[in-house]
JSON list of C-alpha atoms in Angstrom, two decimals:
[
{"chain": "A", "resi": 1, "resn": "MET", "atom": "CA", "xyz": [8.10, 6.50, -1.51]},
{"chain": "A", "resi": 2, "resn": "ILE", "atom": "CA", "xyz": [7.95, 4.15, 1.51]},
{"chain": "A", "resi": 3, "resn": "LEU", "atom": "CA", "xyz": [4.14, 3.32, 1.76]},
{"chain": "A", "resi": 4, "resn": "VAL", "atom": "CA", "xyz": [2.39, 1.12, 4.82]},
{"chain": "A", "resi": 5, "resn": "ILE", "atom": "CA", "xyz": [-0.18, -1.34, 4.55]},
{"chain": "A", "resi": 6, "resn": "THR", "atom": "CA", "xyz": [-2.51, -1.67, 7.41]},
{"chain": "A", "resi": 7, "resn": "PRO", "atom": "CA", "xyz": [-3.40, -5.13, 9.25]},
{"chain": "A", "resi": 8, "resn": "GLU", "atom": "CA", "xyz": [-6.27, -6.90, 8.05]},
{"chain": "A", "resi": 9, "resn": "LEU", "atom": "CA", "xyz": [-7.52, -6.91, 11.98]},
{"chain": "A", "resi": 10, "resn": "ILE", "atom": "CA", "xyz": [-7.45, -3.58, 13.92]},
{"chain": "A", "resi": 11, "resn": "VAL", "atom": "CA", "xyz": [-3.99, -4.73, 16.57]},
{"chain": "A", "resi": 12, "resn": "PRO", "atom": "CA", "xyz": [-3.14, -2.86, 19.50]},
{"chain": "A", "resi": 13, "resn": "ASN", "atom": "CA", "xyz": [-2.35, 1.07, 19.15]},
{"chain": "A", "resi": 14, "resn": "GLU", "atom": "CA", "xyz": [-2.22, 1.02, 15.94]},
{"chain": "A", "resi": 15, "resn": "THR", "atom": "CA", "xyz": [-3.44, 4.23, 15.14]},
{"chain": "A", "resi": 16, "resn": "ASP", "atom": "CA", "xyz": [-0.75, 5.49, 17.87]},
{"chain": "A", "resi": 17, "resn": "PHE", "atom": "CA", "xyz": [1.87, 3.87, 15.64]},
{"chain": "A", "resi": 18, "resn": "ILE", "atom": "CA", "xyz": [0.23, 5.01, 12.24]},
{"chain": "A", "resi": 19, "resn": "ASN", "atom": "CA", "xyz": [0.78, 8.79, 13.10]},
{"chain": "A", "resi": 20, "resn": "GLN", "atom": "CA", "xyz": [4.33, 7.98, 14.55]},
{"chain": "A", "resi": 21, "resn": "MET", "atom": "CA", "xyz": [4.85, 6.50, 11.34]},
{"chain": "A", "resi": 22, "resn": "PHE", "atom": "CA", "xyz": [3.52, 9.39, 9.34]},
{"chain": "A", "resi": 23, "resn": "GLN", "atom": "CA", "xyz": [5.29, 11.92, 11.56]},
{"chain": "A", "resi": 24, "resn": "GLU", "atom": "CA", "xyz": [8.65, 9.77, 10.96]},
{"chain": "A", "resi": 25, "resn": "GLY", "atom": "CA", "xyz": [8.36, 10.55, 6.98]},
{"chain": "A", "resi": 26, "resn": "LEU", "atom": "CA", "xyz": [5.50, 7.75, 6.09]},
{"chain": "A", "resi": 27, "resn": "ASP", "atom": "CA", "xyz": [4.81, 8.89, 2.55]},
{"chain": "A", "resi": 28, "resn": "LEU", "atom": "CA", "xyz": [0.94, 7.14, 2.41]},
{"chain": "A", "resi": 29, "resn": "LEU", "atom": "CA", "xyz": [-1.23, 4.41, 4.30]},
{"chain": "A", "resi": 30, "resn": "HIS", "atom": "CA", "xyz": [-2.82, 2.27, 2.84]},
{"chain": "A", "resi": 31, "resn": "ILE", "atom": "CA", "xyz": [-6.09, 1.40, 5.28]},
{"chain": "A", "resi": 32, "resn": "ARG", "atom": "CA", "xyz": [-7.57, -2.28, 4.10]},
{"chain": "A", "resi": 33, "resn": "LYS", "atom": "CA", "xyz": [-9.49, -3.55, 6.47]},
{"chain": "A", "resi": 34, "resn": "PRO", "atom": "CA", "xyz": [-12.05, -6.06, 4.66]},
{"chain": "A", "resi": 35, "resn": "TRP", "atom": "CA", "xyz": [-13.50, -7.08, 7.68]},
{"chain": "A", "resi": 36, "resn": "ILE", "atom": "CA", "xyz": [-14.65, -4.66, 9.63]},
{"chain": "A", "resi": 37, "resn": "SER", "atom": "CA", "xyz": [-17.99, -2.62, 9.50]},
{"chain": "A", "resi": 38, "resn": "ARG", "atom": "CA", "xyz": [-17.97, 1.24, 8.04]},
{"chain": "A", "resi": 39, "resn": "ASN", "atom": "CA", "xyz": [-18.98, 2.92, 11.81]},
{"chain": "A", "resi": 40, "resn": "GLU", "atom": "CA", "xyz": [-15.16, 0.89, 13.05]},
{"chain": "A", "resi": 41, "resn": "MET", "atom": "CA", "xyz": [-13.44, 2.07, 9.62]},
{"chain": "A", "resi": 42, "resn": "ILE", "atom": "CA", "xyz": [-14.94, 5.77, 11.01]},
{"chain": "A", "resi": 43, "resn": "GLU", "atom": "CA", "xyz": [-13.82, 5.01, 14.19]},
{"chain": "A", "resi": 44, "resn": "PHE", "atom": "CA", "xyz": [-10.68, 3.93, 13.31]},
{"chain": "A", "resi": 45, "resn": "ILE", "atom": "CA", "xyz": [-9.95, 7.03, 10.74]},
{"chain": "A", "resi": 46, "resn": "THR", "atom": "CA", "xyz": [-10.63, 9.57, 13.03]},
{"chain": "A", "resi": 47, "resn": "GLN", "atom": "CA", "xyz": [-8.05, 8.07, 15.26]},
{"chain": "A", "resi": 48, "resn": "ILE", "atom": "CA", "xyz": [-5.54, 9.24, 12.36]},
{"chain": "A", "resi": 49, "resn": "ASP", "atom": "CA", "xyz": [-3.98, 12.49, 12.97]},
{"chain": "A", "resi": 50, "resn": "GLU", "atom": "CA", "xyz": [-6.19, 14.80, 10.46]},
{"chain": "A", "resi": 51, "resn": "SER", "atom": "CA", "xyz": [-3.59, 16.52, 8.94]},
{"chain": "A", "resi": 52, "resn": "PHE", "atom": "CA", "xyz": [-2.39, 12.75, 7.64]},
{"chain": "A", "resi": 53, "resn": "TYR", "atom": "CA", "xyz": [-5.60, 12.48, 5.92]},
{"chain": "A", "resi": 54, "resn": "THR", "atom": "CA", "xyz": [-4.70, 13.35, 2.25]},
{"chain": "A", "resi": 55, "resn": "GLN", "atom": "CA", "xyz": [-1.92, 10.55, 2.51]},
{"chain": "A", "resi": 56, "resn": "LEU", "atom": "CA", "xyz": [-4.31, 8.09, 3.41]},
{"chain": "A", "resi": 57, "resn": "VAL", "atom": "CA", "xyz": [-5.55, 5.17, 0.91]},
{"chain": "A", "resi": 58, "resn": "LEU", "atom": "CA", "xyz": [-9.04, 3.67, 1.15]},
{"chain": "A", "resi": 59, "resn": "HIS", "atom": "CA", "xyz": [-9.15, 0.32, 0.26]},
{"chain": "A", "resi": 60, "resn": "THR", "atom": "CA", "xyz": [-12.94, -0.39, 0.95]},
{"chain": "A", "resi": 61, "resn": "TYR", "atom": "CA", "xyz": [-15.98, 2.29, 2.08]},
{"chain": "A", "resi": 62, "resn": "TYR", "atom": "CA", "xyz": [-14.77, 4.36, -1.03]},
{"chain": "A", "resi": 63, "resn": "ASP", "atom": "CA", "xyz": [-17.57, 6.72, 0.31]},
{"chain": "A", "resi": 64, "resn": "LEU", "atom": "CA", "xyz": [-15.84, 7.98, 3.05]},
{"chain": "A", "resi": 65, "resn": "GLY", "atom": "CA", "xyz": [-13.51, 9.74, 0.98]},
{"chain": "A", "resi": 66, "resn": "LYS", "atom": "CA", "xyz": [-15.35, 12.82, 0.98]},
{"chain": "A", "resi": 67, "resn": "GLU", "atom": "CA", "xyz": [-16.63, 12.78, 4.86]},
{"chain": "A", "resi": 68, "resn": "PHE", "atom": "CA", "xyz": [-12.76, 12.76, 5.53]},
{"chain": "A", "resi": 69, "resn": "THR", "atom": "CA", "xyz": [-11.22, 14.48, 2.47]},
{"chain": "A", "resi": 70, "resn": "ILE", "atom": "CA", "xyz": [-9.54, 11.59, 1.24]},
{"chain": "A", "resi": 71, "resn": "SER", "atom": "CA", "xyz": [-9.03, 11.31, -2.28]},
{"chain": "A", "resi": 72, "resn": "ARG", "atom": "CA", "xyz": [-6.75, 7.97, -2.48]},
{"chain": "A", "resi": 73, "resn": "PHE", "atom": "CA", "xyz": [-8.47, 4.65, -3.57]},
{"chain": "A", "resi": 74, "resn": "HIS", "atom": "CA", "xyz": [-7.28, 1.37, -4.23]},
{"chain": "A", "resi": 75, "resn": "PHE", "atom": "CA", "xyz": [-8.72, -1.17, -6.63]},
{"chain": "A", "resi": 76, "resn": "ARG", "atom": "CA", "xyz": [-7.67, -5.00, -6.17]},
{"chain": "A", "resi": 77, "resn": "GLU", "atom": "CA", "xyz": [-7.52, -6.54, -9.69]},
{"chain": "A", "resi": 78, "resn": "ILE", "atom": "CA", "xyz": [-10.77, -8.00, -9.92]},
{"chain": "A", "resi": 79, "resn": "ASP", "atom": "CA", "xyz": [-12.18, -4.55, -9.03]},
{"chain": "A", "resi": 80, "resn": "ARG", "atom": "CA", "xyz": [-10.27, -3.36, -11.97]},
{"chain": "A", "resi": 81, "resn": "GLN", "atom": "CA", "xyz": [-11.57, -6.31, -14.64]},
{"chain": "A", "resi": 82, "resn": "GLU", "atom": "CA", "xyz": [-15.45, -4.64, -13.21]},
{"chain": "A", "resi": 83, "resn": "GLU", "atom": "CA", "xyz": [-14.10, -1.16, -13.89]},
{"chain": "A", "resi": 84, "resn": "MET", "atom": "CA", "xyz": [-15.81, -0.09, -10.77]},
{"chain": "A", "resi": 85, "resn": "TYR", "atom": "CA", "xyz": [-12.45, 2.43, -10.32]},
{"chain": "A", "resi": 86, "resn": "LYS", "atom": "CA", "xyz": [-13.77, 4.58, -13.54]},
{"chain": "A", "resi": 87, "resn": "SER", "atom": "CA", "xyz": [-16.32, 7.09, -11.74]},
{"chain": "A", "resi": 88, "resn": "PHE", "atom": "CA", "xyz": [-13.55, 8.04, -9.18]},
{"chain": "A", "resi": 89, "resn": "ALA", "atom": "CA", "xyz": [-10.39, 8.02, -11.49]},
{"chain": "A", "resi": 90, "resn": "LYS", "atom": "CA", "xyz": [-11.40, 11.44, -12.62]},
{"chain": "A", "resi": 91, "resn": "GLU", "atom": "CA", "xyz": [-10.56, 13.54, -9.66]},
{"chain": "A", "resi": 92, "resn": "ASN", "atom": "CA", "xyz": [-8.98, 11.47, -7.19]},
{"chain": "A", "resi": 93, "resn": "THR", "atom": "CA", "xyz": [-6.08, 9.26, -7.29]},
{"chain": "A", "resi": 94, "resn": "ILE", "atom": "CA", "xyz": [-5.90, 5.69, -8.09]},
{"chain": "A", "resi": 95, "resn": "SER", "atom": "CA", "xyz": [-3.92, 2.79, -7.19]},
{"chain": "A", "resi": 96, "resn": "THR", "atom": "CA", "xyz": [-3.99, -1.23, -8.03]},
{"chain": "A", "resi": 97, "resn": "SER", "atom": "CA", "xyz": [-2.39, -4.40, -8.25]},
{"chain": "A", "resi": 98, "resn": "VAL", "atom": "CA", "xyz": [-0.73, -6.78, -10.21]},
{"chain": "A", "resi": 99, "resn": "HIS", "atom": "CA", "xyz": [0.96, -9.81, -9.56]},
{"chain": "A", "resi": 100, "resn": "ASP", "atom": "CA", "xyz": [3.02, -9.71, -12.94]},
{"chain": "A", "resi": 101, "resn": "ILE", "atom": "CA", "xyz": [4.86, -7.59, -14.80]},
{"chain": "A", "resi": 102, "resn": "LYS", "atom": "CA", "xyz": [2.71, -8.42, -18.70]},
{"chain": "A", "resi": 103, "resn": "THR", "atom": "CA", "xyz": [-0.37, -7.05, -16.51]},
{"chain": "A", "resi": 104, "resn": "TYR", "atom": "CA", "xyz": [1.64, -3.63, -15.04]},
{"chain": "A", "resi": 105, "resn": "ASN", "atom": "CA", "xyz": [3.13, -2.89, -18.58]},
{"chain": "A", "resi": 106, "resn": "THR", "atom": "CA", "xyz": [-0.82, -2.58, -19.89]},
{"chain": "A", "resi": 107, "resn": "LEU", "atom": "CA", "xyz": [-2.50, -0.80, -17.03]},
{"chain": "A", "resi": 108, "resn": "GLU", "atom": "CA", "xyz": [-3.59, 2.95, -18.36]},
{"chain": "A", "resi": 109, "resn": "LYS", "atom": "CA", "xyz": [-1.87, 5.96, -17.21]},
{"chain": "A", "resi": 110, "resn": "GLU", "atom": "CA", "xyz": [-5.05, 6.82, -15.33]},
{"chain": "A", "resi": 111, "resn": "TRP", "atom": "CA", "xyz": [-3.49, 4.51, -12.76]},
{"chain": "A", "resi": 112, "resn": "GLU", "atom": "CA", "xyz": [-0.62, 6.39, -10.05]},
{"chain": "A", "resi": 113, "resn": "TYR", "atom": "CA", "xyz": [0.85, 3.26, -9.05]},
{"chain": "A", "resi": 114, "resn": "ALA", "atom": "CA", "xyz": [0.31, -0.35, -8.70]},
{"chain": "A", "resi": 115, "resn": "PHE", "atom": "CA", "xyz": [1.69, -2.78, -6.25]},
{"chain": "A", "resi": 116, "resn": "ILE", "atom": "CA", "xyz": [3.38, -5.61, -7.98]},
{"chain": "A", "resi": 117, "resn": "SER", "atom": "CA", "xyz": [3.74, -8.80, -5.36]},
{"chain": "A", "resi": 118, "resn": "PRO", "atom": "CA", "xyz": [4.87, -11.22, -3.80]},
{"chain": "A", "resi": 119, "resn": "PHE", "atom": "CA", "xyz": [8.77, -9.41, -4.61]},
{"chain": "A", "resi": 120, "resn": "PHE", "atom": "CA", "xyz": [10.18, -11.63, -1.72]},
{"chain": "A", "resi": 121, "resn": "PRO", "atom": "CA", "xyz": [8.50, -14.53, 0.04]},
{"chain": "A", "resi": 122, "resn": "SER", "atom": "CA", "xyz": [6.21, -12.66, 2.56]},
{"chain": "A", "resi": 123, "resn": "ILE", "atom": "CA", "xyz": [6.34, -12.04, 6.20]},
{"chain": "A", "resi": 124, "resn": "SER", "atom": "CA", "xyz": [2.63, -12.45, 6.90]},
{"chain": "A", "resi": 125, "resn": "LYS", "atom": "CA", "xyz": [1.63, -15.01, 4.70]},
{"chain": "A", "resi": 126, "resn": "LYS", "atom": "CA", "xyz": [3.62, -18.16, 5.34]},
{"chain": "A", "resi": 127, "resn": "GLY", "atom": "CA", "xyz": [4.73, -20.18, 2.37]},
{"chain": "A", "resi": 128, "resn": "TYR", "atom": "CA", "xyz": [3.61, -17.77, 0.19]},
{"chain": "A", "resi": 129, "resn": "GLY", "atom": "CA", "xyz": [6.26, -16.25, -2.85]},
{"chain": "A", "resi": 130, "resn": "LEU", "atom": "CA", "xyz": [8.55, -18.58, -2.39]},
{"chain": "A", "resi": 131, "resn": "ASN", "atom": "CA", "xyz": [8.96, -19.17, -6.16]},
{"chain": "A", "resi": 132, "resn": "SER", "atom": "CA", "xyz": [8.31, -15.48, -7.68]},
{"chain": "A", "resi": 133, "resn": "THR", "atom": "CA", "xyz": [10.08, -14.52, -10.28]},
{"chain": "A", "resi": 134, "resn": "ILE", "atom": "CA", "xyz": [8.87, -10.72, -9.90]},
{"chain": "A", "resi": 135, "resn": "LYS", "atom": "CA", "xyz": [12.25, -9.62, -9.13]},
{"chain": "A", "resi": 136, "resn": "GLU", "atom": "CA", "xyz": [13.94, -10.73, -12.45]},
{"chain": "A", "resi": 137, "resn": "GLU", "atom": "CA", "xyz": [10.62, -9.52, -14.56]},
{"chain": "A", "resi": 138, "resn": "ILE", "atom": "CA", "xyz": [11.09, -5.87, -13.21]},
{"chain": "A", "resi": 139, "resn": "LYS", "atom": "CA", "xyz": [13.43, -6.28, -15.78]},
{"chain": "A", "resi": 140, "resn": "HIS", "atom": "CA", "xyz": [10.68, -6.26, -18.33]},
{"chain": "A", "resi": 141, "resn": "ARG", "atom": "CA", "xyz": [9.09, -2.70, -17.14]},
{"chain": "A", "resi": 142, "resn": "ASN", "atom": "CA", "xyz": [8.24, -0.81, -20.28]},
{"chain": "A", "resi": 143, "resn": "ASN", "atom": "CA", "xyz": [5.11, 1.26, -18.61]},
{"chain": "A", "resi": 144, "resn": "PRO", "atom": "CA", "xyz": [6.28, 4.57, -18.54]},
{"chain": "A", "resi": 145, "resn": "ASP", "atom": "CA", "xyz": [3.09, 6.19, -16.65]},
{"chain": "A", "resi": 146, "resn": "VAL", "atom": "CA", "xyz": [2.41, 3.98, -13.93]},
{"chain": "A", "resi": 147, "resn": "LYS", "atom": "CA", "xyz": [4.75, 3.65, -10.86]},
{"chain": "A", "resi": 148, "resn": "LEU", "atom": "CA", "xyz": [5.96, 0.74, -9.76]},
{"chain": "A", "resi": 149, "resn": "ILE", "atom": "CA", "xyz": [5.57, -0.45, -5.81]},
{"chain": "A", "resi": 150, "resn": "ALA", "atom": "CA", "xyz": [7.28, -3.70, -4.67]},
{"chain": "A", "resi": 151, "resn": "LEU", "atom": "CA", "xyz": [5.33, -5.63, -1.89]},
{"chain": "A", "resi": 152, "resn": "GLY", "atom": "CA", "xyz": [5.91, -8.91, -0.32]},
{"chain": "A", "resi": 153, "resn": "GLY", "atom": "CA", "xyz": [8.18, -9.60, 2.47]},
{"chain": "A", "resi": 154, "resn": "ILE", "atom": "CA", "xyz": [10.18, -6.38, 2.21]},
{"chain": "A", "resi": 155, "resn": "HIS", "atom": "CA", "xyz": [12.42, -5.75, 5.97]},
{"chain": "A", "resi": 156, "resn": "GLN", "atom": "CA", "xyz": [15.22, -3.79, 6.73]},
{"chain": "A", "resi": 157, "resn": "ASN", "atom": "CA", "xyz": [17.66, -6.11, 4.95]},
{"chain": "A", "resi": 158, "resn": "ASN", "atom": "CA", "xyz": [16.39, -6.39, 2.03]},
{"chain": "A", "resi": 159, "resn": "ILE", "atom": "CA", "xyz": [14.51, -3.26, 1.35]},
{"chain": "A", "resi": 160, "resn": "TYR", "atom": "CA", "xyz": [17.75, -1.54, -0.69]},
{"chain": "A", "resi": 161, "resn": "GLU", "atom": "CA", "xyz": [16.83, -4.60, -3.24]},
{"chain": "A", "resi": 162, "resn": "VAL", "atom": "CA", "xyz": [13.86, -3.15, -4.13]},
{"chain": "A", "resi": 163, "resn": "PHE", "atom": "CA", "xyz": [15.44, 0.02, -4.88]},
{"chain": "A", "resi": 164, "resn": "ASP", "atom": "CA", "xyz": [18.48, -1.69, -6.73]},
{"chain": "A", "resi": 165, "resn": "SER", "atom": "CA", "xyz": [15.39, -3.13, -9.17]},
{"chain": "A", "resi": 166, "resn": "ASP", "atom": "CA", "xyz": [13.98, 0.22, -10.47]},
{"chain": "A", "resi": 167, "resn": "ALA", "atom": "CA", "xyz": [11.12, -0.20, -8.34]},
{"chain": "A", "resi": 168, "resn": "ASP", "atom": "CA", "xyz": [9.33, 3.48, -7.71]},
{"chain": "A", "resi": 169, "resn": "GLY", "atom": "CA", "xyz": [8.92, 2.00, -4.28]},
{"chain": "A", "resi": 170, "resn": "ALA", "atom": "CA", "xyz": [8.67, -0.60, -1.34]},
{"chain": "A", "resi": 171, "resn": "ALA", "atom": "CA", "xyz": [4.65, -1.19, 0.51]},
{"chain": "A", "resi": 172, "resn": "LEU", "atom": "CA", "xyz": [5.53, -2.62, 3.82]},
{"chain": "A", "resi": 173, "resn": "LEU", "atom": "CA", "xyz": [2.87, -4.81, 5.70]},
{"chain": "A", "resi": 174, "resn": "GLY", "atom": "CA", "xyz": [4.50, -7.90, 7.79]},
{"chain": "A", "resi": 175, "resn": "ALA", "atom": "CA", "xyz": [7.66, -6.72, 8.66]},
{"chain": "A", "resi": 176, "resn": "ILE", "atom": "CA", "xyz": [5.93, -3.70, 10.55]},
{"chain": "A", "resi": 177, "resn": "TRP", "atom": "CA", "xyz": [2.86, -5.19, 12.23]},
{"chain": "A", "resi": 178, "resn": "GLU", "atom": "CA", "xyz": [4.61, -8.63, 12.78]},
{"chain": "A", "resi": 179, "resn": "SER", "atom": "CA", "xyz": [7.09, -6.69, 14.60]},
{"chain": "A", "resi": 180, "resn": "GLU", "atom": "CA", "xyz": [6.92, -5.96, 18.80]},
{"chain": "A", "resi": 181, "resn": "GLU", "atom": "CA", "xyz": [8.30, -2.43, 17.50]},
{"chain": "A", "resi": 182, "resn": "PRO", "atom": "CA", "xyz": [6.35, -1.14, 14.62]},
{"chain": "A", "resi": 183, "resn": "LEU", "atom": "CA", "xyz": [7.92, 2.02, 14.53]},
{"chain": "A", "resi": 184, "resn": "LYS", "atom": "CA", "xyz": [11.69, 1.13, 15.11]},
{"chain": "A", "resi": 185, "resn": "VAL", "atom": "CA", "xyz": [11.22, -1.04, 11.90]},
{"chain": "A", "resi": 186, "resn": "PHE", "atom": "CA", "xyz": [9.68, 1.62, 9.95]},
{"chain": "A", "resi": 187, "resn": "LYS", "atom": "CA", "xyz": [12.62, 3.58, 10.74]},
{"chain": "A", "resi": 188, "resn": "LYS", "atom": "CA", "xyz": [15.21, 1.53, 10.04]},
{"chain": "A", "resi": 189, "resn": "CYS", "atom": "CA", "xyz": [13.38, 0.91, 6.75]},
{"chain": "A", "resi": 190, "resn": "ARG", "atom": "CA", "xyz": [13.42, 4.42, 5.75]},
{"chain": "A", "resi": 191, "resn": "ASN", "atom": "CA", "xyz": [17.03, 5.52, 7.34]},
{"chain": "A", "resi": 192, "resn": "VAL", "atom": "CA", "xyz": [18.23, 2.54, 4.64]},
{"chain": "A", "resi": 193, "resn": "LEU", "atom": "CA", "xyz": [17.07, 5.09, 1.90]},
{"chain": "A", "resi": 194, "resn": "MET", "atom": "CA", "xyz": [17.85, 7.71, 3.21]},
{"chain": "A", "resi": 195, "resn": "SER", "atom": "CA", "xyz": [21.19, 6.90, 3.49]}
]
């Protein structure tokens, strides 16, 4: 499974690239735009082809799920502690984020998957994850109910390591959006998995 997370700020032609990535086999898109208004979010979603709405995951403005028939929602670690996700868990698909395998192993089965980061040193946040031990920690995974998605520093030259490490998927962020050719990078990552 390959997921893409949007950059926090809107980039030129972003929704065009998103539609093209979906056409090339993108599994899920996480819309993580903490700084945009509700109206900007509505405008952003409407620029994505409606046939892909079932593959969108909202990080904010969860109420827009009903408006756009989006049933996937992501909750940060802090939201999980406040249990604000509980009302969504029954009829929707929910995901979350963790930063160590111990926390991941305690997740209940209502979560479809969890991002674990940083897997490699981050591409978009310089210096973040340089001393991360998550790649080694995955050996201690013992949660059969929740899929584990690696996040952080993943690109076409190391994505195979993610799947060799027993993760269920990879989330791409910096490799895609820091590139001059996001679609080309996505296709390269996907091709590594297909081969």
